[in-house]
XYZ file of C-alpha atoms in Angstrom:
168
model
C 114.501 51.970 33.353
C 116.362 48.792 34.279
C 116.592 47.756 30.622
C 117.774 51.228 29.635
C 120.439 51.187 32.344
C 121.475 47.698 31.277
C 121.740 48.830 27.647
C 123.912 51.820 28.587
C 126.130 49.732 30.867
C 126.546 46.985 28.269
C 127.439 49.599 25.639
C 130.013 51.150 27.957
C 131.435 47.690 28.692
C 131.766 46.963 24.974
C 133.343 50.345 24.354
C 135.805 50.073 27.229
C 136.889 46.609 26.149
C 137.393 47.904 22.595
C 139.898 50.537 23.762
C 143.499 49.358 23.249
C 145.236 48.639 26.528
C 148.964 49.294 26.845
C 151.023 46.998 29.044
C 153.499 49.348 30.759
C 153.964 47.452 34.011
C 154.060 43.890 32.738
C 156.949 42.000 34.405
C 159.779 41.160 32.011
C 162.374 38.412 32.302
C 165.660 39.576 33.816
C 167.797 41.278 31.177
C 164.986 41.503 28.586
C 164.372 44.942 27.052
C 161.278 46.744 28.299
C 158.407 46.879 25.793
C 158.045 50.184 24.007
C 154.609 51.801 24.362
C 155.100 53.237 20.868
C 155.516 49.824 19.259
C 152.230 47.913 19.181
C 151.338 44.831 17.232
C 148.824 45.583 14.512
C 145.560 43.765 15.178
C 144.373 41.061 12.815
C 141.603 42.050 10.396
C 138.176 41.593 11.966
C 136.879 39.394 9.164
C 139.813 36.980 9.639
C 139.094 36.410 13.326
C 137.234 33.182 14.111
C 133.754 33.461 15.528
C 130.292 34.597 14.548
C 129.922 37.165 11.815
C 127.322 39.951 11.897
C 127.192 42.037 8.768
C 130.664 40.772 7.835
C 132.104 41.802 11.228
C 133.034 39.546 14.124
C 131.540 41.152 17.259
C 133.968 39.221 19.477
C 137.052 40.670 17.796
C 138.732 43.786 19.149
C 137.388 46.944 17.535
C 139.636 49.700 16.227
C 138.833 53.358 16.634
C 138.311 55.048 13.272
C 137.517 58.535 14.541
C 137.657 60.192 17.955
C 137.086 63.809 18.966
C 136.839 65.362 22.396
C 136.729 68.822 23.926
C 136.724 69.371 27.706
C 136.452 72.854 29.198
C 137.110 74.042 32.745
C 133.567 75.386 33.099
C 132.120 71.853 32.932
C 131.167 71.870 29.258
C 132.390 69.020 27.132
C 131.741 67.141 23.939
C 133.037 63.912 22.500
C 132.360 61.521 19.679
C 133.895 58.389 18.286
C 133.334 55.659 15.743
C 134.793 52.152 15.615
C 135.307 49.830 12.671
C 132.619 47.456 13.952
C 129.903 50.102 13.522
C 129.672 51.548 17.035
C 129.171 55.317 17.116
C 128.689 57.537 20.138
C 128.542 61.260 20.780
C 127.593 63.451 23.722
C 127.627 67.071 24.797
C 127.396 68.334 28.351
C 127.216 71.550 30.277
C 126.527 72.856 33.759
C 123.073 74.308 34.274
C 122.503 77.012 36.926
C 126.206 77.119 37.821
C 126.982 78.357 41.320
C 123.422 78.017 42.611
C 121.577 75.463 44.753
C 119.998 74.169 41.519
C 123.343 73.507 39.777
C 123.162 70.377 37.645
C 125.186 68.679 34.928
C 123.188 68.208 31.726
C 124.313 65.667 29.146
C 122.660 64.783 25.863
C 123.877 62.376 23.273
C 123.335 59.244 21.260
C 124.898 55.909 20.494
C 124.345 53.305 17.822
C 125.466 49.775 17.072
C 124.400 46.806 14.975
C 122.330 44.154 16.763
C 123.130 40.440 16.410
C 120.211 40.317 13.942
C 121.929 42.909 11.750
C 119.579 45.791 12.665
C 121.037 49.264 13.315
C 120.103 50.288 16.867
C 120.191 54.005 17.697
C 119.462 55.424 21.143
C 119.306 59.130 21.984
C 119.311 60.324 25.569
C 119.356 63.254 27.924
C 120.523 63.157 31.533
C 119.813 66.085 33.806
C 118.449 66.914 37.267
C 115.310 64.946 36.371
C 117.228 61.731 35.615
C 118.223 59.702 32.562
C 115.720 59.613 29.687
C 116.421 57.554 26.591
C 114.517 57.180 23.321
C 114.837 54.692 20.510
C 112.965 51.977 18.671
C 114.925 49.275 20.538
C 113.666 50.419 23.946
C 110.604 48.398 24.940
C 107.463 50.342 25.781
C 104.806 49.355 28.265
C 101.529 48.084 26.816
C 98.558 50.453 27.107
C 96.550 50.339 30.341
C 93.388 48.263 29.816
C 90.264 50.415 29.648
C 88.640 48.837 32.725
C 91.720 49.589 34.842
C 91.947 53.134 33.470
C 88.291 53.717 34.453
C 88.924 52.274 37.944
C 91.935 54.538 38.450
C 89.961 57.571 37.306
C 87.147 56.643 39.748
C 89.652 56.339 42.620
C 91.113 59.768 41.780
C 87.610 61.280 41.823
C 86.918 60.150 45.409
C 87.320 62.713 48.179
C 90.421 62.225 50.335
C 89.995 60.029 53.410
C 90.768 62.201 56.473
C 91.911 59.158 58.477
C 94.697 58.409 55.993
C 97.910 60.320 56.705
C 100.595 60.369 54.016
């Protein structure tokens, strides 16, 4: 769970840093014209930026958004997707489950993918609902199987009658 949370947070950090930031409130020298938010310098090509290259792309260079779609509704349903020129893709859909009841919950399902430093495509799919965040993907480590002796011991403990002196 900690690794999954760390993976999601690191992906969100990468994605938020890839979004172009506009400098509206930057102080200007007296008498200088204010910068126009419509006029932005075009970023340098990713391959020309110095630094490590992964699959011909520099992961430290700013990414450009190639495609972005979003749809937000007043009833709590939404969907979005985007793709950047450094290979990051993400999409999600959400809705409200049991609206107006005590069991109301937001449900979100989606996926994201990126290229690892080793050049491997990593894809994670997830669902988040009233039962928590559950992710699946080959890059998520799995626990080793429980050794047979421990499994037998646990089964033996479960088979014992409850101890009346123990209060839970």
